[in-house]
């Protein structure tokens, strides 16, 4: 029988485009998070996060073709991520997830992963 990936179930590329675009609109105005990202524009960061999430959920593997193995903890090493940064990141992501208006079961699966992943990337103890 045919297995539909989570990527397809939530609506494919268009859904991930909306999710990540909305997320970075929040980051763009966030005084804590914005300084962590490249000064000129957030387009590159938006492309990388979108490609990563698409790949993670069973869509095209463009992320690894362009960036290699994700190694997310290593790639976040240059940035100080404490609980405040994690919570700010999750706040913008919660807003972005809500904006998709997915069926509850899919929404919960997506959100649980994002919470777990964000907690796993904290690399600085609270002061
Ligand atoms: C890259 C911050 C959580 C996935 C980045 C970058 C920053 C950042 C500053 C560099 C931007 C760029 O690509 O130019 C944070 C903060 C987080 C967080 C403060 C709070 C916990 C996450 C989570 C995921 C993620 C939970 C995955 C679910 C990525 C990916 C990249 C990235 C895929 C690009 C890696 C690459 O190919 O270079 N993040 N991030 N991040 N982040 Fe995060």
GROMACS .gro file of C-alpha atoms and ligand atoms in nm:
model
  170
    1UNK     CA    1   0.000   0.000   0.000
    2UNK     CA    2   0.101   0.358  -0.051
    3UNK     CA    3   0.271   0.541   0.234
    4UNK     CA    4   0.216   0.915   0.230
    5UNK     CA    5   0.503   1.104   0.392
    6UNK     CA    6   0.437   1.364   0.658
    7UNK     CA    7   0.576   1.613   0.409
    8UNK     CA    8   0.299   1.529   0.164
    9UNK     CA    9   0.031   1.495   0.432
   10UNK     CA   10   0.076   1.856   0.547
   11UNK     CA   11   0.073   1.996   0.196
   12UNK     CA   12   0.430   1.967   0.066
   13UNK     CA   13   0.667   2.247  -0.028
   14UNK     CA   14   0.405   2.522  -0.007
   15UNK     CA   15   0.328   2.446   0.357
   16UNK     CA   16   0.694   2.448   0.460
   17UNK     CA   17   0.744   2.768   0.267
   18UNK     CA   18   0.462   2.936   0.462
   19UNK     CA   19   0.584   2.794   0.794
   20UNK     CA   20   0.942   2.908   0.764
   21UNK     CA   21   0.860   3.242   0.603
   22UNK     CA   22   0.622   3.330   0.885
   23UNK     CA   23   0.881   3.217   1.140
   24UNK     CA   24   1.150   3.447   0.999
   25UNK     CA   25   0.908   3.741   0.987
   26UNK     CA   26   0.894   3.702   1.364
   27UNK     CA   27   1.270   3.663   1.398
   28UNK     CA   28   1.325   3.979   1.189
   29UNK     CA   29   1.163   4.189   1.465
   30UNK     CA   30   1.304   4.002   1.762
   31UNK     CA   31   1.569   4.200   1.955
   32UNK     CA   32   1.715   3.886   2.116
   33UNK     CA   33   1.730   3.661   1.809
   34UNK     CA   34   1.785   3.897   1.517
   35UNK     CA   35   2.150   3.977   1.610
   36UNK     CA   36   2.239   3.606   1.587
   37UNK     CA   37   2.156   3.594   1.216
   38UNK     CA   38   2.343   3.745   0.919
   39UNK     CA   39   2.316   4.122   0.915
   40UNK     CA   40   2.216   4.183   0.553
   41UNK     CA   41   1.916   3.955   0.513
   42UNK     CA   42   1.747   3.640   0.638
   43UNK     CA   43   1.682   3.481   0.300
   44UNK     CA   44   1.970   3.235   0.318
   45UNK     CA   45   1.878   3.127   0.670
   46UNK     CA   46   1.516   3.088   0.561
   47UNK     CA   47   1.618   2.869   0.266
   48UNK     CA   48   1.837   2.645   0.484
   49UNK     CA   49   1.576   2.589   0.757
   50UNK     CA   50   1.303   2.523   0.498
   51UNK     CA   51   1.518   2.272   0.305
   52UNK     CA   52   1.616   2.100   0.629
   53UNK     CA   53   1.257   2.060   0.752
   54UNK     CA   54   1.140   1.939   0.411
   55UNK     CA   55   1.410   1.673   0.412
   56UNK     CA   56   1.348   1.575   0.774
   57UNK     CA   57   0.978   1.513   0.705
   58UNK     CA   58   1.031   1.298   0.398
   59UNK     CA   59   1.042   1.550   0.114
   60UNK     CA   60   1.323   1.617  -0.134
   61UNK     CA   61   1.678   1.586   0.003
   62UNK     CA   62   1.802   1.916  -0.139
   63UNK     CA   63   1.929   2.019   0.205
   64UNK     CA   64   2.191   1.746   0.226
   65UNK     CA   65   2.281   1.779  -0.140
   66UNK     CA   66   2.372   2.142  -0.075
   67UNK     CA   67   2.483   2.136   0.290
   68UNK     CA   68   2.590   1.778   0.365
   69UNK     CA   69   2.503   1.605   0.691
   70UNK     CA   70   2.286   1.835   0.905
   71UNK     CA   71   2.498   1.814   1.227
   72UNK     CA   72   2.268   2.066   1.384
   73UNK     CA   73   2.435   2.083   1.723
   74UNK     CA   74   2.771   2.153   1.563
   75UNK     CA   75   2.624   2.413   1.327
   76UNK     CA   76   2.465   2.598   1.618
   77UNK     CA   77   2.786   2.599   1.819
   78UNK     CA   78   2.883   2.954   1.705
   79UNK     CA   79   2.563   3.095   1.859
   80UNK     CA   80   2.492   3.132   2.227
   81UNK     CA   81   2.161   2.953   2.277
   82UNK     CA   82   2.027   2.964   2.631
   83UNK     CA   83   1.673   2.904   2.748
   84UNK     CA   84   1.574   3.263   2.655
   85UNK     CA   85   1.687   3.217   2.293
   86UNK     CA   86   1.522   2.874   2.278
   87UNK     CA   87   1.194   3.009   2.411
   88UNK     CA   88   1.200   3.305   2.172
   89UNK     CA   89   1.269   3.068   1.880
   90UNK     CA   90   0.979   2.846   1.989
   91UNK     CA   91   0.747   3.144   2.034
   92UNK     CA   92   0.793   3.248   1.671
   93UNK     CA   93   0.765   2.888   1.559
   94UNK     CA   94   0.442   2.842   1.757
   95UNK     CA   95   0.295   3.143   1.582
   96UNK     CA   96   0.406   3.005   1.245
   97UNK     CA   97   0.268   2.656   1.316
   98UNK     CA   98  -0.067   2.807   1.426
   99UNK     CA   99  -0.087   3.002   1.101
  100UNK     CA  100  -0.089   2.675   0.901
  101UNK     CA  101  -0.416   2.558   1.059
  102UNK     CA  102  -0.325   2.192   1.022
  103UNK     CA  103  -0.537   1.903   1.148
  104UNK     CA  104  -0.460   1.858   1.520
  105UNK     CA  105  -0.282   1.525   1.481
  106UNK     CA  106  -0.038   1.661   1.223
  107UNK     CA  107   0.004   1.988   1.408
  108UNK     CA  108   0.093   1.807   1.731
  109UNK     CA  109   0.348   1.586   1.559
  110UNK     CA  110   0.518   1.886   1.401
  111UNK     CA  111   0.513   2.088   1.721
  112UNK     CA  112   0.643   1.806   1.944
  113UNK     CA  113   0.939   1.761   1.712
  114UNK     CA  114   1.018   2.135   1.706
  115UNK     CA  115   1.006   2.155   2.087
  116UNK     CA  116   1.231   1.853   2.121
  117UNK     CA  117   1.476   1.983   1.859
  118UNK     CA  118   1.491   2.331   2.012
  119UNK     CA  119   1.564   2.187   2.357
  120UNK     CA  120   1.839   1.970   2.212
  121UNK     CA  121   2.017   2.275   2.065
  122UNK     CA  122   2.057   2.471   2.388
  123UNK     CA  123   2.431   2.510   2.435
  124UNK     CA  124   2.465   2.773   2.707
  125UNK     CA  125   2.371   2.743   3.074
  126UNK     CA  126   2.145   3.004   3.229
  127UNK     CA  127   2.341   3.278   3.404
  128LIG     C1  128   2.087   2.779   1.138
  128LIG     C2  129   1.966   2.991   1.555
  128LIG     C3  130   1.691   2.610   1.668
  128LIG     C4  131   1.767   2.431   1.225
  128LIG     C5  132   2.078   2.869   1.242
  128LIG     C6  133   2.146   2.995   1.248
  128LIG     C7  134   2.113   3.054   1.363
  128LIG     C8  135   2.023   2.965   1.433
  128LIG     C9  136   2.159   3.190   1.417
  128LIG    C10  137   2.240   3.049   1.137
  128LIG    C11  138   2.154   3.108   1.029
  128LIG    C12  139   2.198   3.069   0.892
  128LIG     O1  140   2.167   2.957   0.847
  128LIG     O2  141   2.264   3.151   0.830
  128LIG    C13  142   1.884   2.904   1.624
  128LIG    C14  143   1.832   2.927   1.758
  128LIG    C15  144   1.757   2.819   1.791
  128LIG    C16  145   1.759   2.728   1.676
  128LIG    C17  146   1.858   3.049   1.845
  128LIG    C18  147   1.686   2.799   1.923
  128LIG    C19  148   1.683   2.683   1.986
  128LIG    C20  149   1.683   2.530   1.556
  128LIG    C21  150   1.601   2.411   1.543
  128LIG    C22  151   1.624   2.361   1.419
  128LIG    C23  152   1.720   2.448   1.354
  128LIG    C24  153   1.510   2.357   1.653
  128LIG    C25  154   1.567   2.238   1.353
  128LIG    C26  155   1.449   2.190   1.381
  128LIG    C27  156   1.863   2.507   1.166
  128LIG    C28  157   1.920   2.479   1.036
  128LIG    C29  158   2.015   2.579   1.011
  128LIG    C30  159   2.011   2.667   1.127
  128LIG    C31  160   1.885   2.363   0.945
  128LIG    C32  161   2.106   2.590   0.889
  128LIG    C33  162   2.226   2.497   0.909
  128LIG    C34  163   2.321   2.503   0.792
  128LIG     O3  164   2.299   2.428   0.694
  128LIG     O4  165   2.415   2.581   0.796
  128LIG     N1  166   2.003   2.854   1.356
  128LIG     N2  167   1.838   2.784   1.579
  128LIG     N3  168   1.753   2.549   1.440
  128LIG     N4  169   1.920   2.620   1.218
  128LIG    FE1  170   1.882   2.702   1.396
   0.00000   0.00000   0.00000
